[in-house]
mmCIF file of C-alpha atoms in Angstrom:
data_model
loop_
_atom_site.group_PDB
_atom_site.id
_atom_site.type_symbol
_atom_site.label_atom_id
_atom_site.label_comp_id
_atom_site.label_asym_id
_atom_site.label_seq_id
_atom_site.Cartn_x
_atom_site.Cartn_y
_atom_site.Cartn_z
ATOM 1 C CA UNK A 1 78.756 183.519 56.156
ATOM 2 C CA UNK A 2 80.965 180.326 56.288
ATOM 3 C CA UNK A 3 81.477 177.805 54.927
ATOM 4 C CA UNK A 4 82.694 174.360 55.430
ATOM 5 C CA UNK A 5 84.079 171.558 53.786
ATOM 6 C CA UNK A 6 81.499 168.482 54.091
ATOM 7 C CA UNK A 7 83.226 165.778 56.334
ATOM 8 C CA UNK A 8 83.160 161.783 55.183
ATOM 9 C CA UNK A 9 82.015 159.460 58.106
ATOM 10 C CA UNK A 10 81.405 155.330 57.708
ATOM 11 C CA UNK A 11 78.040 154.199 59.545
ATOM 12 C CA UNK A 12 76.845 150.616 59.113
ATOM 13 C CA UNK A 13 72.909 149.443 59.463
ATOM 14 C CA UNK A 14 72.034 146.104 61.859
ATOM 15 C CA UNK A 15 69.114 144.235 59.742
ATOM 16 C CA UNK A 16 67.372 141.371 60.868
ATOM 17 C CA UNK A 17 65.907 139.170 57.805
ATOM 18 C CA UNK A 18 63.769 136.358 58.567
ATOM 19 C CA UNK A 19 64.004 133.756 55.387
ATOM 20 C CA UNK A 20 60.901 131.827 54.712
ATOM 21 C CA UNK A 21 61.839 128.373 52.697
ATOM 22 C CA UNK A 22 59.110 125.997 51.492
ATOM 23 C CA UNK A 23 60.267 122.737 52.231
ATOM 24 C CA UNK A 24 57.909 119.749 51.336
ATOM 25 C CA UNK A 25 57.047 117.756 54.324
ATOM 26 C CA UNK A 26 57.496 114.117 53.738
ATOM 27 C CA UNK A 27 59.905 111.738 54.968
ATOM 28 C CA UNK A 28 63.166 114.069 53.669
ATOM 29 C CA UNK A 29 61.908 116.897 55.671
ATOM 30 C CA UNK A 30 65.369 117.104 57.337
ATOM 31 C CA UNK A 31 67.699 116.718 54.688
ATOM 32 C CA UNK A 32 65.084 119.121 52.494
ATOM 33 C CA UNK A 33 65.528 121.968 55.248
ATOM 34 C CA UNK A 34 69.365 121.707 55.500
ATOM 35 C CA UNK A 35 69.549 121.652 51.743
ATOM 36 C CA UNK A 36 67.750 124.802 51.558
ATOM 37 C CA UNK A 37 69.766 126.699 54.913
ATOM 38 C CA UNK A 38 72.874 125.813 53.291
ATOM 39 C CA UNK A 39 71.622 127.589 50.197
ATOM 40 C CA UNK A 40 71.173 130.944 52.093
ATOM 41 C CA UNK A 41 74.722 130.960 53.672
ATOM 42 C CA UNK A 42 75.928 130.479 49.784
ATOM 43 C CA UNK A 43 74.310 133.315 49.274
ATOM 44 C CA UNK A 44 74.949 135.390 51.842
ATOM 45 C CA UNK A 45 78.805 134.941 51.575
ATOM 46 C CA UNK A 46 78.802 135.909 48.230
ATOM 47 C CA UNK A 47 77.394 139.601 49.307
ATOM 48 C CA UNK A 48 80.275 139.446 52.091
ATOM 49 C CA UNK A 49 82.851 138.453 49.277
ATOM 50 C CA UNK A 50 81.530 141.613 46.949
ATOM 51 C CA UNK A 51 80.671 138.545 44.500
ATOM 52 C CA UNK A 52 77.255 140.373 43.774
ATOM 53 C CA UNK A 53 77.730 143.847 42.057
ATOM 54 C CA UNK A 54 75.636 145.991 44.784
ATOM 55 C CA UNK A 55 75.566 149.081 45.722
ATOM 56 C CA UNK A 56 75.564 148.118 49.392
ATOM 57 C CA UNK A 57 78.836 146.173 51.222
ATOM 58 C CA UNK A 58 77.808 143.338 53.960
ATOM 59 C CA UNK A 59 80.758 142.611 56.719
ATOM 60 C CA UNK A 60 79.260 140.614 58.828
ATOM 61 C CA UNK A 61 76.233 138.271 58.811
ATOM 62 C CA UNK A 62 75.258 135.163 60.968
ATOM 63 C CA UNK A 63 73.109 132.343 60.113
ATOM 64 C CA UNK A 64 70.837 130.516 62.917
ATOM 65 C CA UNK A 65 68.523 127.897 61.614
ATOM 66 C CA UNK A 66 65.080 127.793 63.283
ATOM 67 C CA UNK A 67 62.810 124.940 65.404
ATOM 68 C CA UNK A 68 59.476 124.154 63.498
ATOM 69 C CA UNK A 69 56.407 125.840 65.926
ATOM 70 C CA UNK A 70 53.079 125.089 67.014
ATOM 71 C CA UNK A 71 51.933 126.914 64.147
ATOM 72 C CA UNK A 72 51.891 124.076 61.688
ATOM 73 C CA UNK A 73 49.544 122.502 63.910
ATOM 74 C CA UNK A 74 47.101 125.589 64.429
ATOM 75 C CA UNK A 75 46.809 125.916 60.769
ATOM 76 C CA UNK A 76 45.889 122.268 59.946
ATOM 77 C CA UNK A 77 43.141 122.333 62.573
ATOM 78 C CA UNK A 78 41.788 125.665 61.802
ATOM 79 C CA UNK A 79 38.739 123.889 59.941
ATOM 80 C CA UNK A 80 37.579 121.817 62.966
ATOM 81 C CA UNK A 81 35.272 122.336 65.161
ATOM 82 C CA UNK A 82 36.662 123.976 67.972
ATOM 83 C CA UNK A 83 35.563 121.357 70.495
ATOM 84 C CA UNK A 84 38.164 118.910 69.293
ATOM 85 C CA UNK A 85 40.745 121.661 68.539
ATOM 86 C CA UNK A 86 42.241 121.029 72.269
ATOM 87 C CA UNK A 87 42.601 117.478 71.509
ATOM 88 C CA UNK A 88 44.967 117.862 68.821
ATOM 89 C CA UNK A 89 48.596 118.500 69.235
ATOM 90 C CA UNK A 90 52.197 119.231 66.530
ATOM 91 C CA UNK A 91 54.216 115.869 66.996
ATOM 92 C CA UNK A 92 57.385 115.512 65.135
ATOM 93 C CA UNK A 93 57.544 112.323 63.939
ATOM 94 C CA UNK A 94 60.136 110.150 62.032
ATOM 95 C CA UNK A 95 61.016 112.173 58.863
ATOM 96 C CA UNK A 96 57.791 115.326 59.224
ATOM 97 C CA UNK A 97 55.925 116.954 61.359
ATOM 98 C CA UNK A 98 52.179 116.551 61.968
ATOM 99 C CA UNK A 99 49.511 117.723 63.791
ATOM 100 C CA UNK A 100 47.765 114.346 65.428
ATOM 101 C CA UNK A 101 45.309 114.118 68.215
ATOM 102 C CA UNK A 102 45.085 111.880 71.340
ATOM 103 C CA UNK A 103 44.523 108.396 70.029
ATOM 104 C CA UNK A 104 48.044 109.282 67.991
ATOM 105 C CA UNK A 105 51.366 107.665 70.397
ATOM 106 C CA UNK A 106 52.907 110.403 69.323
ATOM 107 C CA UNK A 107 50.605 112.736 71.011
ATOM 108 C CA UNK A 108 52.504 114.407 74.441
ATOM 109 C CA UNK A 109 49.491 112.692 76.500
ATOM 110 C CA UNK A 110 48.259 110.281 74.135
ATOM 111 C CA UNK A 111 45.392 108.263 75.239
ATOM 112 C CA UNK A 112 46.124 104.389 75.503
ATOM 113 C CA UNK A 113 43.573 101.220 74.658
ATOM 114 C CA UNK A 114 44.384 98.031 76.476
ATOM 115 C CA UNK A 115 43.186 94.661 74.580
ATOM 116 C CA UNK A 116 43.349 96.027 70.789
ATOM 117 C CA UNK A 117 40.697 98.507 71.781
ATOM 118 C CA UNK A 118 39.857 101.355 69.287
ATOM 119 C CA UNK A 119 40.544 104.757 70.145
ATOM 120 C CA UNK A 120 38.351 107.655 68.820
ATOM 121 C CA UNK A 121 38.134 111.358 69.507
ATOM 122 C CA UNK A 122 34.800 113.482 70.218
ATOM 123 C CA UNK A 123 33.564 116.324 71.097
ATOM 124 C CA UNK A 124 34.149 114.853 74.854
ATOM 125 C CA UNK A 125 37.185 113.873 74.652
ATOM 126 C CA UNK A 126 39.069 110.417 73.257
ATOM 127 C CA UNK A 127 37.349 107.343 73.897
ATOM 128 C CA UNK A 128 38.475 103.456 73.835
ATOM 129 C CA UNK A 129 35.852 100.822 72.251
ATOM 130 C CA UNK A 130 36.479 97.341 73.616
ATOM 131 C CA UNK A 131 36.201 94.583 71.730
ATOM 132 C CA UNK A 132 34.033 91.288 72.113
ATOM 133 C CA UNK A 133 31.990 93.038 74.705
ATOM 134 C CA UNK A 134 29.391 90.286 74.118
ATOM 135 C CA UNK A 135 31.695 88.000 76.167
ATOM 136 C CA UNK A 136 33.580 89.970 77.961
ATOM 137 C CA UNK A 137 33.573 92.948 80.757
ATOM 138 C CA UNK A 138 35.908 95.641 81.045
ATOM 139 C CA UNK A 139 35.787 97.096 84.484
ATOM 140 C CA UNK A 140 38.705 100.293 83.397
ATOM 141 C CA UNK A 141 37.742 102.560 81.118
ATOM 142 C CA UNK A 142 40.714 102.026 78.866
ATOM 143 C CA UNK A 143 39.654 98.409 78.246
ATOM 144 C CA UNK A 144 41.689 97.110 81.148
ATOM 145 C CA UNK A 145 40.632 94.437 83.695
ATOM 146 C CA UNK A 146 39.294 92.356 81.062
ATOM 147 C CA UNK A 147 36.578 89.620 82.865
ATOM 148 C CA UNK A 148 35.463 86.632 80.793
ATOM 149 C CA UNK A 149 31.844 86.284 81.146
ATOM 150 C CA UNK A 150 31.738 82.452 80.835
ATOM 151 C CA UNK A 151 34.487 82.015 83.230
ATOM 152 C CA UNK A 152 33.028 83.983 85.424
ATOM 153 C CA UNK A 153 29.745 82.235 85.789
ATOM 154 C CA UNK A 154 31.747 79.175 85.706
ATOM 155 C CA UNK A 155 33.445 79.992 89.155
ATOM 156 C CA UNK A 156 30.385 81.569 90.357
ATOM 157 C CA UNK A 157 28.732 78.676 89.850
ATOM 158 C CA UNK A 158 31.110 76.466 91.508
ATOM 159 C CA UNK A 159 31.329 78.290 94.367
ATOM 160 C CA UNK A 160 28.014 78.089 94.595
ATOM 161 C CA UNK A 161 27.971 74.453 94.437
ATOM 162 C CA UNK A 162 30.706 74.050 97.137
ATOM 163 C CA UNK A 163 28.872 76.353 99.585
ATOM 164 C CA UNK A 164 25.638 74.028 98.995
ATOM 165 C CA UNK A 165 27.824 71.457 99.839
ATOM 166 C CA UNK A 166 29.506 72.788 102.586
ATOM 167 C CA UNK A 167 25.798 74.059 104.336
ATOM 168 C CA UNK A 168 24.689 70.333 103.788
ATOM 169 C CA UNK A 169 27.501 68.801 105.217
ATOM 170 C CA UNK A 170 27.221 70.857 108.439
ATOM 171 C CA UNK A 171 23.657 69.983 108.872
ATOM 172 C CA UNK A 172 24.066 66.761 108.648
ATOM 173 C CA UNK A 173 26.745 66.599 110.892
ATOM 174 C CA UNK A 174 24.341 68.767 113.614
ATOM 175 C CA UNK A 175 21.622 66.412 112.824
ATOM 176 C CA UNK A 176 23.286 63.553 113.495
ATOM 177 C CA UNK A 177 25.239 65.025 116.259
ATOM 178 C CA UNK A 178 21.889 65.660 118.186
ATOM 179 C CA UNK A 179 20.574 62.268 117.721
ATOM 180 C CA UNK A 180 23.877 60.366 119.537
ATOM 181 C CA UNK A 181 23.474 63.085 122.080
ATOM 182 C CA UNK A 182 19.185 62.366 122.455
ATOM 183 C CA UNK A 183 20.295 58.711 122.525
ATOM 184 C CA UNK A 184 22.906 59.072 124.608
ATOM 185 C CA UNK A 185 20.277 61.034 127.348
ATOM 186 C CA UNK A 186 17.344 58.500 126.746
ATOM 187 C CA UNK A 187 19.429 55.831 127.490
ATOM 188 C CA UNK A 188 20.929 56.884 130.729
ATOM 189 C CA UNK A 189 17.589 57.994 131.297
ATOM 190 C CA UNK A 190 16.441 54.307 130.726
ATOM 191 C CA UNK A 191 18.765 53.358 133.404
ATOM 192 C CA UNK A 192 18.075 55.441 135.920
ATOM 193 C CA UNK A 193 14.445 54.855 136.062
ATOM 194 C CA UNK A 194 15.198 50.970 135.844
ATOM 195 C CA UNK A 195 17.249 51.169 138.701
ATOM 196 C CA UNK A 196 14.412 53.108 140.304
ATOM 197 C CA UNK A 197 11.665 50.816 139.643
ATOM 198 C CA UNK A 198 13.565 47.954 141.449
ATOM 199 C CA UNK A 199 13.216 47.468 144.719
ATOM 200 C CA UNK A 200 15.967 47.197 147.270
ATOM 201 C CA UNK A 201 15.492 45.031 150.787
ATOM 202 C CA UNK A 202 18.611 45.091 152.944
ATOM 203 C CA UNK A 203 19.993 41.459 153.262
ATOM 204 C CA UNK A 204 19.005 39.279 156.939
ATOM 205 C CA UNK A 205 21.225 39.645 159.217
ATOM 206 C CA UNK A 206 22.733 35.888 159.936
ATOM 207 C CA UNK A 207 24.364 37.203 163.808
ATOM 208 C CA UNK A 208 21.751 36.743 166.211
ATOM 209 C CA UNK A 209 21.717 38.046 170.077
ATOM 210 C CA UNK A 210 20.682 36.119 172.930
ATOM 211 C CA UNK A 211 17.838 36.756 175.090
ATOM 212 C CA UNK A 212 19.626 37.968 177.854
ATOM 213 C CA UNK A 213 21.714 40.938 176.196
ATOM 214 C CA UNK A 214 19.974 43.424 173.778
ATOM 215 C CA UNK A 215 21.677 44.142 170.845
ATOM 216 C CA UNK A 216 22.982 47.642 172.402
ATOM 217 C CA UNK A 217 24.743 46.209 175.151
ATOM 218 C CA UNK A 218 28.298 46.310 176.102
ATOM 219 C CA UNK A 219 29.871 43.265 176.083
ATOM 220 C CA UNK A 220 33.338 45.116 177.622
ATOM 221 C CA UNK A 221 31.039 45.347 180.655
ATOM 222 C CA UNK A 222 29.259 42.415 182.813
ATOM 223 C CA UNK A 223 25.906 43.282 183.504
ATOM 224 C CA UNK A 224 26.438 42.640 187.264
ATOM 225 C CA UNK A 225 29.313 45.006 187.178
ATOM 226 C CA UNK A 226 27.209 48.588 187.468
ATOM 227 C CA UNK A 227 27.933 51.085 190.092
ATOM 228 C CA UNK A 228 26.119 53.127 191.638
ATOM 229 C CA UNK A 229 27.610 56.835 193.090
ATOM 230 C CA UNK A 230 26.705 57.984 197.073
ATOM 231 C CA UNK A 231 26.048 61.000 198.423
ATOM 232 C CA UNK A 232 29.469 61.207 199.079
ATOM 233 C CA UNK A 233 30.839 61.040 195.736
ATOM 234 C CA UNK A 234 32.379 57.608 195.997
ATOM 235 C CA UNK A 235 30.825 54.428 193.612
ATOM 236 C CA UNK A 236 29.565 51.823 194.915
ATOM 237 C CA UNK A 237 28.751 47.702 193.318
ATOM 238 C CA UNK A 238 24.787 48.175 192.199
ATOM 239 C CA UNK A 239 23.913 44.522 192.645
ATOM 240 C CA UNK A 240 20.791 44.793 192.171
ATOM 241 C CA UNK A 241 21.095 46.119 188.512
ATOM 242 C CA UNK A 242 21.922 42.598 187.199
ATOM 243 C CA UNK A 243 19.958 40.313 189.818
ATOM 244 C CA UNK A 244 17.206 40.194 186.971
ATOM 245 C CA UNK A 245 19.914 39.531 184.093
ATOM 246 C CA UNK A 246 22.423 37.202 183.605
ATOM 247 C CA UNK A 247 24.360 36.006 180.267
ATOM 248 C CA UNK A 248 21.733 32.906 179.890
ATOM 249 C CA UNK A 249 18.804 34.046 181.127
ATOM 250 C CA UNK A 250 15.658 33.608 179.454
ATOM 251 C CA UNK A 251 13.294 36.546 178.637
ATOM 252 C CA UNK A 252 10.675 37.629 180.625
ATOM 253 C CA UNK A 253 7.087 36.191 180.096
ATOM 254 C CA UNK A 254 5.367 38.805 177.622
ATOM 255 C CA UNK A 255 8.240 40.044 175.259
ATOM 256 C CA UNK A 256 7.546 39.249 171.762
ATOM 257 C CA UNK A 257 10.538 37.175 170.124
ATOM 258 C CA UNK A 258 9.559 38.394 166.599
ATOM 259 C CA UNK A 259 11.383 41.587 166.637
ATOM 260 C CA UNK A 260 14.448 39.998 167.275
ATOM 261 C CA UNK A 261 15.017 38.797 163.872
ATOM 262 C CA UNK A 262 12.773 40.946 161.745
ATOM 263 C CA UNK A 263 13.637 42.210 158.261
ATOM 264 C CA UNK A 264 14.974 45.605 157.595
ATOM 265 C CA UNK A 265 13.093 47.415 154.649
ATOM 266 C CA UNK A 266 13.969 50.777 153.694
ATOM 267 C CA UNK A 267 12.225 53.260 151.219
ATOM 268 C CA UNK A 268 13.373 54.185 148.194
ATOM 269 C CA UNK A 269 15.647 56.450 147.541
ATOM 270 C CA UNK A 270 14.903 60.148 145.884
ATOM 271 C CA UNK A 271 17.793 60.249 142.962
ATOM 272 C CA UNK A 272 18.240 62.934 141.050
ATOM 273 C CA UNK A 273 20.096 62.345 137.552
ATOM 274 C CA UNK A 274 22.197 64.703 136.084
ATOM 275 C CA UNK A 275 19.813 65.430 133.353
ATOM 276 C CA UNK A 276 17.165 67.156 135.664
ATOM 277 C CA UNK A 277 20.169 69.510 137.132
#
C-alpha cells in the first residue's frame, strides 16, 4: 500500500444572490431605490477588499439594478373581484408606481370621456357618464357628438316653418298660374265664337256686264270671230255663231235680268280653334 501526499488545488463557486430592499413608495421612490443599490455595492466591495474578517474571499462580483414588475400590480388587486382584475394595469407614474385601472391616463389603453364626463369601471368594463343629459344628447359613447336639445328643436322647427312656406308659395304660384292660363283660353274662346256668331255677306260687286256678253266671255275674242273646222281639217269664219250677238244687243225676250246683279251669300265657315286640337 501507497501512499500519497494530498495535493492543494484553488476552485472558486459562481453564486447568484437576489437582494430584496424595501423601499417606501412615495414620491422619492427613485432616489429611495438608488440610495439603497448604492448601499449593496458598499458592501459588497468591502468583502472584495477582505474589509470583513470571513472565512470566504470574493474576487469578483457585479451589481445590476432591477425594473419594478407587474407584480406590484397583481398583489394590490388580489382582493377584487376578478371581473375587474383585467381592467387594472402597473403604471409608473411621476415619483411611484401604482396599479390604476382604465379611467386612470396613465393606464396603457386608458378609456377617455369627452365633455367632463365621468369615467367608472364595472364588472363590464369602464363606462363614461355624460353630463346635463337633461339638455343634451350624446350620440358617441364616450360623450362625444354632443347635440343641444333646444337648439335642435329650434332648427327643426325652422325648417319646418320654411318648408310650410316654401309648399305655400308654390301653390299659390300653380293656382294662380292656372287661372291666367283658364283666362287666357276663355277669352280666346270668347273670340272665336264672336267671330262665329257674326255673319259674313261678300260685298256687291259695283262692275256690271252688258246684256250682250256674259260674264264668262272673252273679250280678246269678237263674238263674230268663231271658226268652224271642215272635213278637211282647215277652219273656216262661223258667221252664223254671232248673227244672234253683237256688243249692244239687247237680251232675248224671256231672260230674267235679276241674276245679273244678285248678291253673293256664302255659309259660314267650320273653324276649328286651337283649343279643340
Amino acid at each position: 500500500m501507497r501512499s500519497l501526499p494530498a495535493k492543494e488545488e484553488k476552485r472558486s463557486v459562481n453564486v447568484r444572490h437576489d437582494v430584496i430592499l424595501d423601499v417606501p413608495n412615495n414620491d422619492n421612490i427613485d432616489d429611495e431605490y438608488k440610495s439603497a443599490f448604492e448601499k449593496v455595492n458598499v458592501a459588497l466591495q468591502a468583502l472584495e477588499n477582505g474589509s470583513v474578517n470571513l472565512n470566504i474571499s470574493i474576487i469578483n462580483f457585479n451589481a445590476s439594478e432591477t425594473t419594478l414588475n407587474d407584480d406590484v400590480c397583481k398583489r394590490a388587486i388580489a382582493l377584487l373581484p376578478e371581473a375587474y382584475r383585467e381592467y387594472y394595469a402597473k403604471s409608473i407614474l411621476p415619483g411611484k408606481v401604482a396599479c390604476v385601472n382604465q379611467c386612470h391616463r396613465g393606464h396603457p389603453k386608458p378609456k377617455r370621456c369627452s365633455y367632463d364626463g365621468t369615467c367608472e369601471v364595472s364588472s363590464q368594463g369602464p363606462s363614461c357618464y355624460c353630463r346635463h343629459t337633461d339638455v343634451t344628447w350624446y350620440l358617441g359613447g364616450d360623450c362625444s357628438y354632443k347635440v343641444n336639445k333646444v337648439g335642435f328643436y329650434a332648427g327643426l322647427g325652422v325648417v319646418a316653418v320654411i318648408a310650410v312656406i316654401t309648399v305655400a308659395v308654390l301653390t299659390a304660384y300653380l293656382v294662380i298660374n292656372q287661372k291666367k292660363v283658364k283666362r287666357s283660353k276663355d277669352i280666346k274662346q270668347e273670340l272665336v265664337k264672336e267671330w262665329l256668331e257674326d255673319d259674313f255677306e261678300w260685298p256687291q260687286q259695283k262692275k256690271t256686264y252688258s246684256v250682250g256678253r256674259a260674264p264668262h266671255d272673252n273679250p280678246a275674242y269678237s263674238q263674230g270671230d268663231f271658226y268652224r273646222r271642215d272635213s278637211m281639217g282647215k277652219d273656216r269664219q262661223d258667221f252664223s255663231a254671232g248673227r244672234s250677238y253683237t256688243q249692244y244687243s239687247t237680251p232675248e225676250p224671256g231672260i230674267d235680268l235679276q241674276y245679273f246683279h244678285r248678291n253673293v251669300k256664302i255659309d259660314r265657315p267650320q273653324i276649328r280653334s286651337s283649343f279643340d286640337i
